[in-house]
Tab-separated table of C-alpha atoms and ligand atoms in Angstrom:
chain	number	residue	atom	x	y	z
A	1	MET	CA	-11.436	133.248	111.421
A	2	GLY	CA	-7.761	132.170	110.876
A	3	ARG	CA	-6.464	131.774	107.068
A	4	LEU	CA	-5.545	128.470	107.776
A	5	ASP	CA	-7.740	127.351	110.176
A	6	GLY	CA	-8.349	123.067	110.606
A	7	ARG	CA	-5.017	122.501	108.480
A	8	VAL	CA	-1.814	120.716	109.446
A	9	VAL	CA	1.250	122.310	107.619
A	10	ILE	CA	4.861	120.746	108.141
A	11	VAL	CA	7.441	123.483	107.762
A	12	THR	CA	11.069	122.261	107.134
A	13	GLY	CA	13.990	124.266	108.742
A	14	ALA	CA	11.536	125.921	110.863
A	15	ALA	CA	13.905	126.172	113.371
A	16	ARG	CA	14.914	129.427	112.717
A	17	GLY	CA	15.138	132.384	109.984
A	18	GLN	CA	12.456	132.535	107.397
A	19	GLY	CA	10.749	129.121	108.475
A	20	GLU	CA	10.579	130.096	112.060
A	21	GLN	CA	8.674	133.214	110.883
A	22	GLU	CA	6.483	130.781	108.276
A	23	ALA	CA	5.666	128.558	111.321
A	24	ARG	CA	4.982	131.942	113.797
A	25	LEU	CA	2.453	133.046	110.969
A	26	PHE	CA	0.841	129.731	109.810
A	27	ALA	CA	0.144	129.117	113.630
A	28	ALA	CA	-1.145	132.580	114.150
A	29	GLU	CA	-3.611	131.790	110.912
A	30	GLY	CA	-4.865	128.932	112.856
A	31	ALA	CA	-2.825	125.838	111.592
A	32	GLU	CA	-1.671	123.073	113.459
A	33	VAL	CA	1.950	123.285	112.599
A	34	VAL	CA	4.539	120.956	112.551
A	35	VAL	CA	8.401	122.632	112.973
A	36	ALA	CA	10.767	120.363	111.560
A	37	ASP	CA	14.182	120.528	111.663
A	38	VAL	CA	17.466	119.622	112.644
A	39	LEU	CA	18.354	122.146	114.974
A	40	ASP	CA	16.513	120.485	117.794
A	41	ASP	CA	16.643	122.473	120.707
A	42	GLN	CA	15.945	125.741	118.874
A	43	GLY	CA	13.156	123.595	117.348
A	44	GLU	CA	11.410	122.443	120.228
A	45	ALA	CA	11.505	125.687	122.347
A	46	LEU	CA	9.548	127.351	118.914
A	47	ALA	CA	6.917	124.774	118.765
A	48	LYS	CA	6.435	125.166	122.632
A	49	GLU	CA	6.113	128.724	122.172
A	50	ILE	CA	3.593	128.802	119.357
A	51	GLY	CA	1.621	125.544	120.486
A	52	ALA	CA	3.052	123.366	117.727
A	53	ARG	CA	4.450	120.290	117.049
A	54	TYR	CA	8.452	119.398	116.967
A	55	VAL	CA	10.070	116.860	114.525
A	56	HIS	CA	13.509	115.896	114.253
A	57	LEU	CA	14.001	115.379	109.857
A	58	ASP	CA	16.952	115.711	107.887
A	59	VAL	CA	15.337	116.646	104.687
A	60	GLY	CA	17.932	114.757	102.970
A	61	ARG	CA	16.976	111.539	104.829
A	62	GLU	CA	14.387	109.445	103.097
A	63	ASP	CA	13.900	107.697	106.518
A	64	ASP	CA	13.655	110.795	108.444
A	65	TRP	CA	10.706	111.973	105.785
A	66	ARG	CA	8.849	108.430	106.762
A	67	GLY	CA	9.272	108.662	110.112
A	68	ALA	CA	8.245	112.175	110.380
A	69	VAL	CA	5.090	112.019	108.004
A	70	ALA	CA	3.941	108.644	110.367
A	71	ALA	CA	4.371	110.701	113.546
A	72	VAL	CA	2.275	113.640	112.006
A	73	LYS	CA	-0.487	111.219	110.412
A	74	ASP	CA	-0.439	109.566	113.863
A	75	ALA	CA	-0.698	112.925	116.013
A	76	CYS	CA	-2.931	115.134	113.701
A	77	GLY	CA	-4.694	112.300	111.389
A	78	ARG	CA	-3.911	114.800	108.070
A	79	VAL	CA	-1.569	116.389	106.614
A	80	ASP	CA	-2.887	119.656	104.206
A	81	GLY	CA	0.290	121.625	103.828
A	82	LEU	CA	3.985	121.653	103.271
A	83	VAL	CA	6.718	124.121	103.140
A	84	ASN	CA	10.105	122.981	101.767
A	85	ASN	CA	11.767	125.605	103.243
A	86	ALA	CA	14.765	123.837	105.008
A	87	GLY	CA	18.116	124.960	102.764
A	88	ILE	CA	21.871	125.655	103.002
A	89	LEU	CA	24.145	127.993	101.189
A	90	ARG	CA	28.102	127.237	100.472
A	91	PHE	CA	30.300	130.175	98.788
A	92	HIS	CA	32.831	128.793	96.273
A	93	ALA	CA	33.458	129.656	92.796
A	94	LEU	CA	32.593	126.771	90.402
A	95	LEU	CA	35.837	125.775	89.820
A	96	ASP	CA	36.869	125.617	92.978
A	97	THR	CA	33.653	123.776	94.667
A	98	PRO	CA	34.763	120.545	96.040
A	99	LEU	CA	32.434	117.450	94.935
A	100	ASP	CA	31.620	117.017	98.407
A	101	GLU	CA	30.270	120.330	99.175
A	102	PHE	CA	28.520	120.174	95.846
A	103	MET	CA	26.898	116.920	96.842
A	104	GLU	CA	25.763	118.169	100.135
A	105	VAL	CA	23.994	121.156	98.700
A	106	VAL	CA	22.327	118.875	96.403
A	107	ARG	CA	21.599	116.678	98.975
A	108	VAL	CA	19.500	119.270	101.358
A	109	ASN	CA	18.489	121.514	98.975
A	110	GLN	CA	17.151	119.239	96.046
A	111	VAL	CA	17.063	115.992	97.214
A	112	GLY	CA	15.210	117.396	100.256
A	113	CYS	CA	12.592	118.899	98.368
A	114	PHE	CA	12.188	115.828	96.090
A	115	LEU	CA	11.559	113.629	99.105
A	116	GLY	CA	9.161	116.083	100.682
A	117	ILE	CA	6.851	116.072	97.742
A	118	LYS	CA	7.277	112.032	97.322
A	119	THR	CA	6.747	111.263	100.840
A	120	VAL	CA	4.229	113.992	102.039
A	121	ALA	CA	1.978	113.989	98.765
A	122	PRO	CA	0.730	110.547	98.985
A	123	GLU	CA	-0.512	110.989	102.368
A	124	MET	CA	-1.975	114.670	101.876
A	125	THR	CA	-5.698	115.616	101.904
A	126	ASP	CA	-6.648	116.607	97.984
A	127	GLY	CA	-6.861	120.158	97.805
A	128	GLY	CA	-3.657	120.540	99.749
A	129	THR	CA	-0.780	123.064	99.193
A	130	ILE	CA	2.909	122.393	98.895
A	131	VAL	CA	5.156	125.582	98.673
A	132	ASN	CA	8.711	125.077	97.942
A	133	THR	CA	11.742	127.565	98.640
A	134	ALA	CA	14.008	128.343	95.611
A	135	SER	CA	15.529	131.346	95.848
A	136	TYR	CA	16.117	134.491	92.833
A	137	THR	CA	19.453	132.130	91.883
A	138	GLY	CA	16.668	129.744	90.792
A	139	LEU	CA	15.800	132.162	87.952
A	140	ALA	CA	19.186	134.068	87.639
A	141	GLY	CA	22.854	133.017	88.073
A	142	MET	CA	24.946	134.367	90.833
A	143	ALA	CA	28.839	133.754	91.059
A	144	ALA	CA	30.614	132.164	94.004
A	145	VAL	CA	27.175	130.238	94.678
A	146	GLY	CA	27.194	127.737	91.895
A	147	ALA	CA	25.943	124.724	93.705
A	148	TYR	CA	23.387	126.467	95.517
A	149	ALA	CA	21.903	128.082	92.098
A	150	ALA	CA	22.045	124.594	90.548
A	151	THR	CA	19.861	123.018	93.172
A	152	LYS	CA	17.543	126.293	93.281
A	153	HIS	CA	16.731	125.935	89.491
A	154	ALA	CA	16.170	121.998	90.283
A	155	VAL	CA	13.267	123.273	92.753
A	156	VAL	CA	11.890	125.495	90.450
A	157	GLY	CA	11.827	122.654	88.002
A	158	LEU	CA	10.573	120.258	90.586
A	159	THR	CA	7.797	122.593	91.381
A	160	ARG	CA	6.245	122.663	87.741
A	161	VAL	CA	6.403	118.924	87.260
A	162	ALA	CA	4.644	118.279	90.872
A	163	ALA	CA	2.126	120.927	89.896
A	164	LEU	CA	1.060	119.035	86.602
A	165	GLU	CA	1.207	116.084	88.437
A	166	LEU	CA	-0.838	116.477	91.431
A	167	ALA	CA	-3.123	118.881	90.127
A	168	GLY	CA	-5.776	116.209	89.706
A	169	ARG	CA	-5.981	115.763	93.295
A	170	GLY	CA	-6.359	119.622	93.350
A	171	ILE	CA	-3.066	120.082	95.299
A	172	ARG	CA	-1.444	123.247	94.419
A	173	VAL	CA	2.488	123.388	94.260
A	174	ASN	CA	4.315	126.696	93.792
A	175	ALA	CA	7.446	128.168	94.871
A	176	VAL	CA	9.189	131.246	96.535
A	177	CYS	CA	12.402	132.869	94.940
A	178	PRO	CA	13.307	135.323	97.699
A	179	GLY	CA	16.478	137.784	96.686
A	180	ALA	CA	18.518	138.598	99.903
A	181	VAL	CA	16.825	137.718	103.183
A	182	ASP	CA	17.871	139.065	106.529
A	183	THR	CA	18.788	135.501	108.181
A	184	ALA	CA	21.842	133.665	109.716
A	185	MET	CA	22.257	132.470	105.837
A	186	SER	CA	22.834	135.782	104.398
A	187	ARG	CA	25.263	136.668	107.209
A	188	PRO	CA	27.688	134.004	107.246
A	189	ASP	CA	29.961	136.062	108.894
A	190	GLY	CA	27.694	137.176	111.769
A	191	ALA	CA	27.748	140.947	110.121
A	192	GLY	CA	24.301	142.401	111.181
A	193	PRO	CA	22.033	144.654	108.673
A	194	GLU	CA	24.068	147.656	109.725
A	195	ALA	CA	26.916	146.661	108.491
A	196	THR	CA	25.694	145.350	104.882
A	197	GLY	CA	22.961	147.910	104.752
A	198	ALA	CA	24.965	150.289	102.253
A	199	PHE	CA	25.438	147.106	100.038
A	200	TYR	CA	21.918	146.525	99.892
A	201	ARG	CA	21.004	150.105	99.342
A	202	ARG	CA	23.020	150.295	96.301
A	203	LEU	CA	21.913	146.833	94.938
A	204	VAL	CA	18.192	146.255	95.430
A	205	PRO	CA	15.946	148.846	94.045
A	206	LEU	CA	13.731	149.063	97.038
A	207	GLY	CA	17.079	149.935	98.752
A	208	ARG	CA	17.016	147.095	101.683
A	209	ILE	CA	17.363	143.677	102.524
A	210	GLY	CA	13.804	141.480	102.857
A	211	ARG	CA	12.732	140.612	105.983
A	212	PRO	CA	11.995	136.838	106.721
A	213	GLU	CA	8.338	137.783	107.639
A	214	GLU	CA	7.819	139.184	104.182
A	215	VAL	CA	8.621	135.789	102.846
A	216	ALA	CA	6.410	134.334	105.359
A	217	ARG	CA	3.380	136.578	104.230
A	218	LEU	CA	3.918	135.095	100.547
A	219	ALA	CA	4.105	131.518	101.443
A	220	LEU	CA	0.618	131.876	103.609
A	221	PHE	CA	-0.869	133.405	100.519
A	222	LEU	CA	0.119	130.265	98.652
A	223	SER	CA	-0.704	128.033	101.456
A	224	CYS	CA	-4.413	129.346	101.871
A	225	ASP	CA	-7.326	129.801	99.222
A	226	ASP	CA	-6.151	133.458	98.547
A	227	SER	CA	-4.347	131.560	95.767
A	228	SER	CA	-6.759	128.980	94.801
A	229	TYR	CA	-6.167	129.312	90.943
A	230	ILE	CA	-2.612	129.257	91.205
A	231	THR	CA	-0.054	126.221	90.852
A	232	GLY	CA	3.115	125.865	89.281
A	233	GLN	CA	4.783	129.295	89.368
A	234	PRO	CA	8.030	130.789	90.911
A	235	PHE	CA	7.369	133.823	92.828
A	236	VAL	CA	9.920	136.318	93.123
A	237	ILE	CA	10.426	138.540	96.377
A	238	ASP	CA	13.522	140.248	95.769
A	239	GLY	CA	12.769	144.103	96.354
A	240	GLY	CA	13.101	144.815	92.742
A	241	TRP	CA	16.912	142.931	92.117
A	242	LEU	CA	15.615	141.122	89.359
A	243	ALA	CA	13.707	143.689	87.699
A	244	GLY	CA	16.519	144.623	85.478
A	245	VAL	CA	19.670	146.777	85.648
A	246	SER	CA	19.696	150.062	87.410
A	247	ILE	CA	21.668	152.952	85.750
A	248	SER	CA	21.849	155.651	88.336
B	1	NAD	P1	18.652	129.840	107.843
B	1	NAD	O1	19.749	129.473	107.774
B	1	NAD	O2	18.110	130.699	109.003
B	1	NAD	O3	17.769	128.856	107.906
B	1	NAD	C1	17.820	127.303	107.273
B	1	NAD	C2	17.044	126.169	108.033
B	1	NAD	O4	17.049	125.060	107.606
B	1	NAD	C3	17.533	126.343	109.300
B	1	NAD	O5	16.887	126.196	110.541
B	1	NAD	C4	18.620	124.941	109.569
B	1	NAD	O6	18.830	123.908	110.492
B	1	NAD	C5	17.602	124.098	108.675
B	1	NAD	N1	18.524	122.982	107.850
B	1	NAD	C6	19.536	123.030	107.260
B	1	NAD	N2	19.743	121.789	106.755
B	1	NAD	C7	18.641	120.839	106.830
B	1	NAD	C8	18.709	119.637	106.971
B	1	NAD	N3	19.281	118.744	106.127
B	1	NAD	N4	17.369	119.344	107.370
B	1	NAD	C9	16.404	119.825	108.026
B	1	NAD	N5	16.497	121.254	108.047
B	1	NAD	C10	17.765	121.700	107.759
B	1	NAD	O7	17.914	130.407	106.662
B	1	NAD	P2	16.756	131.048	105.795
B	1	NAD	O8	17.368	132.173	105.081
B	1	NAD	O9	15.865	130.925	106.624
B	1	NAD	O10	16.733	130.028	104.585
B	1	NAD	C11	15.621	129.188	104.711
B	1	NAD	C12	15.458	129.006	103.155
B	1	NAD	O11	15.447	130.162	102.100
B	1	NAD	C13	16.465	128.344	102.156
B	1	NAD	O12	15.883	127.092	101.680
B	1	NAD	C14	17.403	128.901	101.593
B	1	NAD	O13	17.981	128.715	100.760
B	1	NAD	C15	16.387	130.099	101.058
B	1	NAD	N6	16.715	131.673	100.356
B	1	NAD	C16	17.504	132.329	101.711
B	1	NAD	C17	17.679	133.294	101.022
B	1	NAD	C18	18.466	134.276	102.071
B	1	NAD	O14	18.896	135.547	101.618
B	1	NAD	N7	18.486	134.353	103.609
B	1	NAD	C19	17.430	133.958	100.199
B	1	NAD	C20	16.828	132.784	99.060
B	1	NAD	C21	16.422	132.051	99.528
């Protein structure tokens, strides 16, 4: 018996990284997974490999959401879960951030999450689940990622409000707040974990960067009945980074 047997779950940004691991784990736990992304070749290949369905979905476009949800309802007859995972990161000090860049980060990370909730929840089975991907920068500041941190704080806010508004239908809404996780996003210059290992050993109490599979297990917990009495909460998964300041 899988923990998601019979459930239809959409995972955005699932072509690679954390979304890919969520899609793999959810499929292994019995879900009918919908892999949604803008990276069509990678997304289609993954879907084929794990027996999932692929839909092209730019999360910042309302038309794309409408088309994707209609296609999923058509093919599967229902939607029980959504993981709003798609996101982008840009590095700039706030005072140097071009408005276009700020707005693009808002469009994908914040509007994408809003549109996911707005489009999927009305079609979702009562008792369904939504997991939004925030970040530890949704709960604390971090220099050089102002646009990103602003949108991730917004994702935590959206999570709390959606949880309140959807609780009457038994739909639970929570957020994952990862620290540094070893994906393409955390190594924009292509550096591997060996190059960044010393940095994370010093910075993170558990002494290493997180693995996307670890975030996937948290998303699974929040998408299945193991978390049946939990809603409206941000869950930090960061190796202890946010616990406080180390002095050694
Ligand atoms: P990633 O870059 O490997 O994956 C992001 C995925 O989102 C990619 O498949 C990408 O194609 C997709 N995507 C980007 N824009 C999209 C759009 N407009 N529509 C649909 N899909 C889009 O990075 P990741 O680490 O797997 O990131 C997953 C989530 O985790 C993001 O929301 C990110 O902000 C968050 N996060 C990452 C870290 C980290 O250190 N990697 C830390 C905290 C939070």
